[in-house]
PDB file of C-alpha atoms in Angstrom:
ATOM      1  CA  UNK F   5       0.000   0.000   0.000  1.00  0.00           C
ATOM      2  CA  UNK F   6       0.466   3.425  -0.640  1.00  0.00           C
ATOM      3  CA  UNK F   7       2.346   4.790   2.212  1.00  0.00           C
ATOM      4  CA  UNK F   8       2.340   8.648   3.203  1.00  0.00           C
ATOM      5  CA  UNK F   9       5.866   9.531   2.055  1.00  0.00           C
ATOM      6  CA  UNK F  10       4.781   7.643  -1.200  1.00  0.00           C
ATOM      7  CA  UNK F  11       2.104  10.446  -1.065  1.00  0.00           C
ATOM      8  CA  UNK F  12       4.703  13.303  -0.738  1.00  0.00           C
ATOM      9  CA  UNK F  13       7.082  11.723  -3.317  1.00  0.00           C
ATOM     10  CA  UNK F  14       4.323  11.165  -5.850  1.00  0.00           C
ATOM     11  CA  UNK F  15       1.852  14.154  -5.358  1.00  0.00           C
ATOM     12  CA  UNK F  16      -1.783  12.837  -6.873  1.00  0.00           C
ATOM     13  CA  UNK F  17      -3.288  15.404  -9.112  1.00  0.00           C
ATOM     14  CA  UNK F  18      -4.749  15.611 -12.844  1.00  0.00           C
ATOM     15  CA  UNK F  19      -2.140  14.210 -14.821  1.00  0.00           C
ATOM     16  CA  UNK F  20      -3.120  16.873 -17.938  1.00  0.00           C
ATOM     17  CA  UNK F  21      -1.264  19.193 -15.522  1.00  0.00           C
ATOM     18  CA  UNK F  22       1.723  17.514 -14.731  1.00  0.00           C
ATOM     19  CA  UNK F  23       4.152  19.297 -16.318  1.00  0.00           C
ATOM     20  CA  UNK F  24       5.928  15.881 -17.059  1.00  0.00           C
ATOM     21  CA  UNK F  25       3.760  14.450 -19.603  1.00  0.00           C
ATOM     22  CA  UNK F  26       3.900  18.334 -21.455  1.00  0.00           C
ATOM     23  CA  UNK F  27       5.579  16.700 -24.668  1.00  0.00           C
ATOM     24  CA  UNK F  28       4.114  13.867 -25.306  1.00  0.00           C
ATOM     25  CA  UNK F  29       0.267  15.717 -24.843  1.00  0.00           C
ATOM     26  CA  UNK F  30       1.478  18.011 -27.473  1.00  0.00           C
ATOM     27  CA  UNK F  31       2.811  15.617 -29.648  1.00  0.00           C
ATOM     28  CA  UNK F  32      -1.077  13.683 -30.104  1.00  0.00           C
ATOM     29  CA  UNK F  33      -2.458  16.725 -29.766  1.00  0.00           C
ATOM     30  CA  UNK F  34      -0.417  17.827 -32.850  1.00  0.00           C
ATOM     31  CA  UNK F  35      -0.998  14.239 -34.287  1.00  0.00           C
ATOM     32  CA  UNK F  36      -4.452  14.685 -33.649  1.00  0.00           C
ATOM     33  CA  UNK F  37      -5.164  18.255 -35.347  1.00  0.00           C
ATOM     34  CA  UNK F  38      -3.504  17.040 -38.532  1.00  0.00           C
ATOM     35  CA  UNK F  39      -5.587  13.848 -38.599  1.00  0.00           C
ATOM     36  CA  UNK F  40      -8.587  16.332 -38.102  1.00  0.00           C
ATOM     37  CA  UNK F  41      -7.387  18.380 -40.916  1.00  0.00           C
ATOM     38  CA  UNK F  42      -6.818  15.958 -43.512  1.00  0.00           C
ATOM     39  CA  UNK F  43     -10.104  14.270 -43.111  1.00  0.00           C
ATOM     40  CA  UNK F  44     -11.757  17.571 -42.756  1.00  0.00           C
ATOM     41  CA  UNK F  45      -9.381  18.390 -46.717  1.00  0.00           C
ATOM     42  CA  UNK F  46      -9.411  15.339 -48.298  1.00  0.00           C
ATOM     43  CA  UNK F  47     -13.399  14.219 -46.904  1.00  0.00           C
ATOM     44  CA  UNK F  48     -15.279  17.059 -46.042  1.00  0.00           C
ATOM     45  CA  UNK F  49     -14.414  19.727 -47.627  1.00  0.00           C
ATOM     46  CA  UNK F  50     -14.894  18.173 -51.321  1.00  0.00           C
ATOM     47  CA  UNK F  51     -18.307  16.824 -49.584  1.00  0.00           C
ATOM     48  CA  UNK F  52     -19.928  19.725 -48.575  1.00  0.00           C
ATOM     49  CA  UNK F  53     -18.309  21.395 -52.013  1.00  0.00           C
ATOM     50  CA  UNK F  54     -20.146  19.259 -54.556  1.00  0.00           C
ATOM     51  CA  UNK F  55     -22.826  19.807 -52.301  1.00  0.00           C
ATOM     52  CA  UNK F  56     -22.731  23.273 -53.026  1.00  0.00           C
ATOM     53  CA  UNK F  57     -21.945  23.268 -56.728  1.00  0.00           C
ATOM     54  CA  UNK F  58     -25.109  20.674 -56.993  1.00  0.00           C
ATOM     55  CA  UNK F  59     -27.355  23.618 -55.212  1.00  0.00           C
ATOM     56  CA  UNK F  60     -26.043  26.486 -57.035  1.00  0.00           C
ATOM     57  CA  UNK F  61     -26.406  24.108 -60.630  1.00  0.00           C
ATOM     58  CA  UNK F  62     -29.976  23.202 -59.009  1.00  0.00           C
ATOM     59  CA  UNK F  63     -31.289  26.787 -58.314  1.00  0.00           C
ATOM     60  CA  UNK F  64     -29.704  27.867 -61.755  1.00  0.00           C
ATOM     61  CA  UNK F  65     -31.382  25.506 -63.545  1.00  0.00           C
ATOM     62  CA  UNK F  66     -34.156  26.271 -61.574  1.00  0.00           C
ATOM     63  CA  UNK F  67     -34.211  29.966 -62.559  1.00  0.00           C
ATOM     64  CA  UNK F  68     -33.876  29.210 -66.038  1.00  0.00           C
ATOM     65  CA  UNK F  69     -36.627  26.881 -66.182  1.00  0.00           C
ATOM     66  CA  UNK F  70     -38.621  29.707 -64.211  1.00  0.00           C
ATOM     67  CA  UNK F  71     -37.780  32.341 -66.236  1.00  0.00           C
ATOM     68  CA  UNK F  72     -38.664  29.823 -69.313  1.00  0.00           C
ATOM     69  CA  UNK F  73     -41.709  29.177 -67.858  1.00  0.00           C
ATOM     70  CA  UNK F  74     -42.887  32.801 -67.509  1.00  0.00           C
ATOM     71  CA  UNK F  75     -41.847  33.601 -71.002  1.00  0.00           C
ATOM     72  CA  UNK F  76     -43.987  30.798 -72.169  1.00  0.00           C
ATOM     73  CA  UNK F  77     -46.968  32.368 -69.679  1.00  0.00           C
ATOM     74  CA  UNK F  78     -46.296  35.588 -71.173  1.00  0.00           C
ATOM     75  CA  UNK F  79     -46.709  34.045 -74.569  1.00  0.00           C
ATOM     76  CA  UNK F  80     -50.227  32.319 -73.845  1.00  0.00           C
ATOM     77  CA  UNK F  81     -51.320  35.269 -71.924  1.00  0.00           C
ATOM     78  CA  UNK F  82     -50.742  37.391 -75.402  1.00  0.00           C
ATOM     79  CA  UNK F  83     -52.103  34.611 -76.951  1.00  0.00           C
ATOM     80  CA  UNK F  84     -55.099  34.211 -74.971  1.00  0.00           C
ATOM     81  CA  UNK F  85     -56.218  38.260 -74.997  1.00  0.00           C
ATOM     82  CA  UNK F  86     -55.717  37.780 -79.149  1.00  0.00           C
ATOM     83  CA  UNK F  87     -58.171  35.008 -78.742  1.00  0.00           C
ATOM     84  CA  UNK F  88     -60.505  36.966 -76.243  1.00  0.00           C
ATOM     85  CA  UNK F  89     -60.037  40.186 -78.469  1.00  0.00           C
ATOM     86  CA  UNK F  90     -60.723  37.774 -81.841  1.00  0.00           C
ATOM     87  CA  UNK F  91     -63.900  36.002 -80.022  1.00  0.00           C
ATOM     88  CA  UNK F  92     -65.208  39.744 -78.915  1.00  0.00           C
ATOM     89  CA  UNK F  93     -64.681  40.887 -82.490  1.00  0.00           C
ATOM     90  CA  UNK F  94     -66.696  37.589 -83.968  1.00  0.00           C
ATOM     91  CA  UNK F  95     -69.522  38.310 -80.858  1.00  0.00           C
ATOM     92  CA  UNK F  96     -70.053  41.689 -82.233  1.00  0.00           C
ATOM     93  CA  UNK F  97     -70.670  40.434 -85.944  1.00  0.00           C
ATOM     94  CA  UNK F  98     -72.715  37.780 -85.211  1.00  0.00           C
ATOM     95  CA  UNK F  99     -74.384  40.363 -83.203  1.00  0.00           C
ATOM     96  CA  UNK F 100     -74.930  42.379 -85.816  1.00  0.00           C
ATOM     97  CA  UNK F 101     -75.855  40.319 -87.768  1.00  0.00           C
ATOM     98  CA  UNK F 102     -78.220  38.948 -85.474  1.00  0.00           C
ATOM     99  CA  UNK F 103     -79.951  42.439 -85.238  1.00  0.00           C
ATOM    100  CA  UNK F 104     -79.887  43.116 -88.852  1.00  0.00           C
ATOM    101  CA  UNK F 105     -81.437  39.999 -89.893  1.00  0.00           C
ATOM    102  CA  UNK F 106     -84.093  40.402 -86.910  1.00  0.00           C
ATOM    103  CA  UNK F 107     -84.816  44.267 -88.631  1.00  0.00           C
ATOM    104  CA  UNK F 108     -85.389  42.840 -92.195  1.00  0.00           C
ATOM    105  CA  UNK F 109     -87.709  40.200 -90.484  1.00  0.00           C
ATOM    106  CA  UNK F 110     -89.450  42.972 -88.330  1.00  0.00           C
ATOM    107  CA  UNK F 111     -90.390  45.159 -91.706  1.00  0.00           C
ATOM    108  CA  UNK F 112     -90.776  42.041 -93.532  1.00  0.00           C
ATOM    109  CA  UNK F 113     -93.474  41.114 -91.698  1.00  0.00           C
ATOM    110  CA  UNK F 114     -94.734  44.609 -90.947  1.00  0.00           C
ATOM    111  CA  UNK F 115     -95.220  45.135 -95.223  1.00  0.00           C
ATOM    112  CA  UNK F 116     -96.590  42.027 -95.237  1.00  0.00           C
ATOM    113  CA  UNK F 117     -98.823  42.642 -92.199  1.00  0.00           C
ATOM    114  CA  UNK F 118     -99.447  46.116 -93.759  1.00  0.00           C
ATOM    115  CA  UNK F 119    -100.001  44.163 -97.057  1.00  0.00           C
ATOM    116  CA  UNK F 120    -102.467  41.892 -95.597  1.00  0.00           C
ATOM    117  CA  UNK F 121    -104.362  45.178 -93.481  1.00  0.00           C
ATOM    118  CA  UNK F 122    -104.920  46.956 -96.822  1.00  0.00           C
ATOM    119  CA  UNK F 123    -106.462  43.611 -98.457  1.00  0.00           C
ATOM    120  CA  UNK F 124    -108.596  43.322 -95.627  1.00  0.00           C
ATOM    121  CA  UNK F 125    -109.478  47.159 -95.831  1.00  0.00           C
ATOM    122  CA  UNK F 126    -110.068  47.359 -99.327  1.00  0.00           C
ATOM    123  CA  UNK F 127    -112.798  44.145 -98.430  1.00  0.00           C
ATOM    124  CA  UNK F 128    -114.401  45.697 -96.235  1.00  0.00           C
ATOM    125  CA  UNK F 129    -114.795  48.789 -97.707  1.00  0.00           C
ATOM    126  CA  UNK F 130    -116.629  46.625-100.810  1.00  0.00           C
ATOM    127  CA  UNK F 131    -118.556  45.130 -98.274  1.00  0.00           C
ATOM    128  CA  UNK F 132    -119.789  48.491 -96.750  1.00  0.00           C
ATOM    129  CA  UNK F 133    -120.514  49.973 -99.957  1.00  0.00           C
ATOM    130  CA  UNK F 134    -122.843  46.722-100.988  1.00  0.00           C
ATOM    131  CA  UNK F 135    -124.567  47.173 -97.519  1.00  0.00           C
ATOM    132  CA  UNK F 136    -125.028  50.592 -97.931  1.00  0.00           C
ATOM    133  CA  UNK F 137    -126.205  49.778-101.278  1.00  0.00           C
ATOM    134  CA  UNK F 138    -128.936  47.074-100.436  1.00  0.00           C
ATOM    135  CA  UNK F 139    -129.257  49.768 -97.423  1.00  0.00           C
ATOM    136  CA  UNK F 140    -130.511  52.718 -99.824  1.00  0.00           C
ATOM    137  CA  UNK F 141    -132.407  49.873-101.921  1.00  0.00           C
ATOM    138  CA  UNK F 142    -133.894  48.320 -99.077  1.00  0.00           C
ATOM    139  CA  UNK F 143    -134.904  52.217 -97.947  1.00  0.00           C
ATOM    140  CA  UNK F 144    -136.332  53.257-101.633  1.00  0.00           C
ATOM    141  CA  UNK F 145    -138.312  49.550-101.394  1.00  0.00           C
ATOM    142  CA  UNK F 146    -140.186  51.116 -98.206  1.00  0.00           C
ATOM    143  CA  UNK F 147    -140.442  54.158 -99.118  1.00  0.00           C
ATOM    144  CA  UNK F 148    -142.547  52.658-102.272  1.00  0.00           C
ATOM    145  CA  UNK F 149    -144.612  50.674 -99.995  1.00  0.00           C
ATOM    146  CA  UNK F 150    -144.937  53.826 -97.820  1.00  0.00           C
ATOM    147  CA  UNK F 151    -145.936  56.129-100.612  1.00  0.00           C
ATOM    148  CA  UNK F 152    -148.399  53.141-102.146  1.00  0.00           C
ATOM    149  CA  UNK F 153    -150.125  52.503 -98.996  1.00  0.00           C
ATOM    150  CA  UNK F 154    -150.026  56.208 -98.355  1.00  0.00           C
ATOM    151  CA  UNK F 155    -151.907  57.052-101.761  1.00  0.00           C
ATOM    152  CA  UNK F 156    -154.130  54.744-100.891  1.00  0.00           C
ATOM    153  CA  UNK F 157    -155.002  55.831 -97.819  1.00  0.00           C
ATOM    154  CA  UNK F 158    -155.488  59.229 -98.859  1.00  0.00           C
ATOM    155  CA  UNK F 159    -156.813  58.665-102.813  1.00  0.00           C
ATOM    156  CA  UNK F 160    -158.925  55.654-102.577  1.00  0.00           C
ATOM    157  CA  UNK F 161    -159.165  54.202-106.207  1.00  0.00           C
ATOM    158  CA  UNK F 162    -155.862  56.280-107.404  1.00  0.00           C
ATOM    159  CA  UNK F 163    -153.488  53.925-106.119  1.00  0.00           C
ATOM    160  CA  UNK F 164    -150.531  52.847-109.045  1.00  0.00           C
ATOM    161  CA  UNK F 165    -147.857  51.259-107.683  1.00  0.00           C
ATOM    162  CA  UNK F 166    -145.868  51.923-110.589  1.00  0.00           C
ATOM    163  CA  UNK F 167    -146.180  55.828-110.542  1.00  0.00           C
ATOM    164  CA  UNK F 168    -145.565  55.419-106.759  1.00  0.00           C
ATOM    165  CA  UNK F 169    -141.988  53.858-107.484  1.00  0.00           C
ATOM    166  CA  UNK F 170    -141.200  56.403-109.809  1.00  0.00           C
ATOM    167  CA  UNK F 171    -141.943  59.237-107.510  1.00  0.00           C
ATOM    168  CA  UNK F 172    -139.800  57.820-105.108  1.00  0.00           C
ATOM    169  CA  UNK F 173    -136.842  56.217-107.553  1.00  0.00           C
ATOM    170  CA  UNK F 174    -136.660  60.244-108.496  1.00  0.00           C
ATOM    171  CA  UNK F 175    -136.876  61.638-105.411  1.00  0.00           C
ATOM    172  CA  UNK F 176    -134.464  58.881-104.268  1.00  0.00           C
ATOM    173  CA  UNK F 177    -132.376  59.518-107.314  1.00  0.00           C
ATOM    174  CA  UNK F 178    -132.045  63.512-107.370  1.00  0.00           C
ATOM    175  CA  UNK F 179    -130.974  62.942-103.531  1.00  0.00           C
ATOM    176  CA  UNK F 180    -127.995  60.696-103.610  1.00  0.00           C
ATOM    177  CA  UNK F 181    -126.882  62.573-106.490  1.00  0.00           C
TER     178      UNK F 181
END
């Protein structure tokens, strides 16, 4: 067993501090920083390089393709306001000709419905004019009768129906004229 002068000889204390073992700690500590470096050179470093390049190739790529892509919006955006602007242009004819051809059909059929008014006016002024003239006949028949019965009433034994309907065919006549 340790003994106390053993103790006093050997003092017991971190050994990182004994000034002793100064050399050799450097030495792996020496060996051990170049180890880290070359891994960290040779491993690493080319690693986390290609890395790099592969994300700076990526997002180039990436903006190309993007800036691609909004060239080929901005082409079917022009494209699609040429289309809107053509199919507003075609709406407008078509309109157009929609209310043209709905015009000529409106005064079509208003001549023809003006057409057919004037045929049925033209009828029915015939058919007035033959009323009115069985009308006037039917009047100067009953005004014969009248007169005949009248004469007879008043000249008992005079009574000629054919002098009556000449009295009233002239009077008849020399008023309508």
């Amino acid at each position: 067993m340790a003994t106390a002068t053993d103790a006093a000889e050997n003092p017991v204390g971190i050994p990182q501090l004994d000034f002793s073992t100064f050399p050799n700690q450097i030495f792996w500590l020496i060996v051990a920083l170049l180890a880290i470096y070359i891994v960290v050179k040779r491993i690493a470093i080319p690693r986390i390089g290609g890395i790099l390049e592969q994300r700076a190739a990526r997002m180039e790529s990436d903006l190309e393709l993007a800036e691609e892509l909004s060239k080929q919006a901005a082409t079917l955006e022009e494209e699609s306001r040429a289309m809107i602007a053509e199919a507003k242009s075609e709406a407008e004819k078509i309109s157009a000709k929609a209310r043209d051809e709905v015009r000529q059909l409106t005064e079509s059929a208003m001549d023809e419905v003006s057409y057919r008014i004037s045929g049925m006016t033209a009828v029915a002024e015939a058919r007035i004019e033959e009323i009115r003239r069985n009308a006037q006949e039917g009047i100067v028949e009953i005004a014969q009768d009248a007169a005949y019965e009248i004469v007879a009433l008043l000249l008992p034994g005079k009574e000629d129906r054919t002098a009556a309907a000449e009295s009233v065919r002239g009077q008849a006549g020399g008023e309508t004229q």
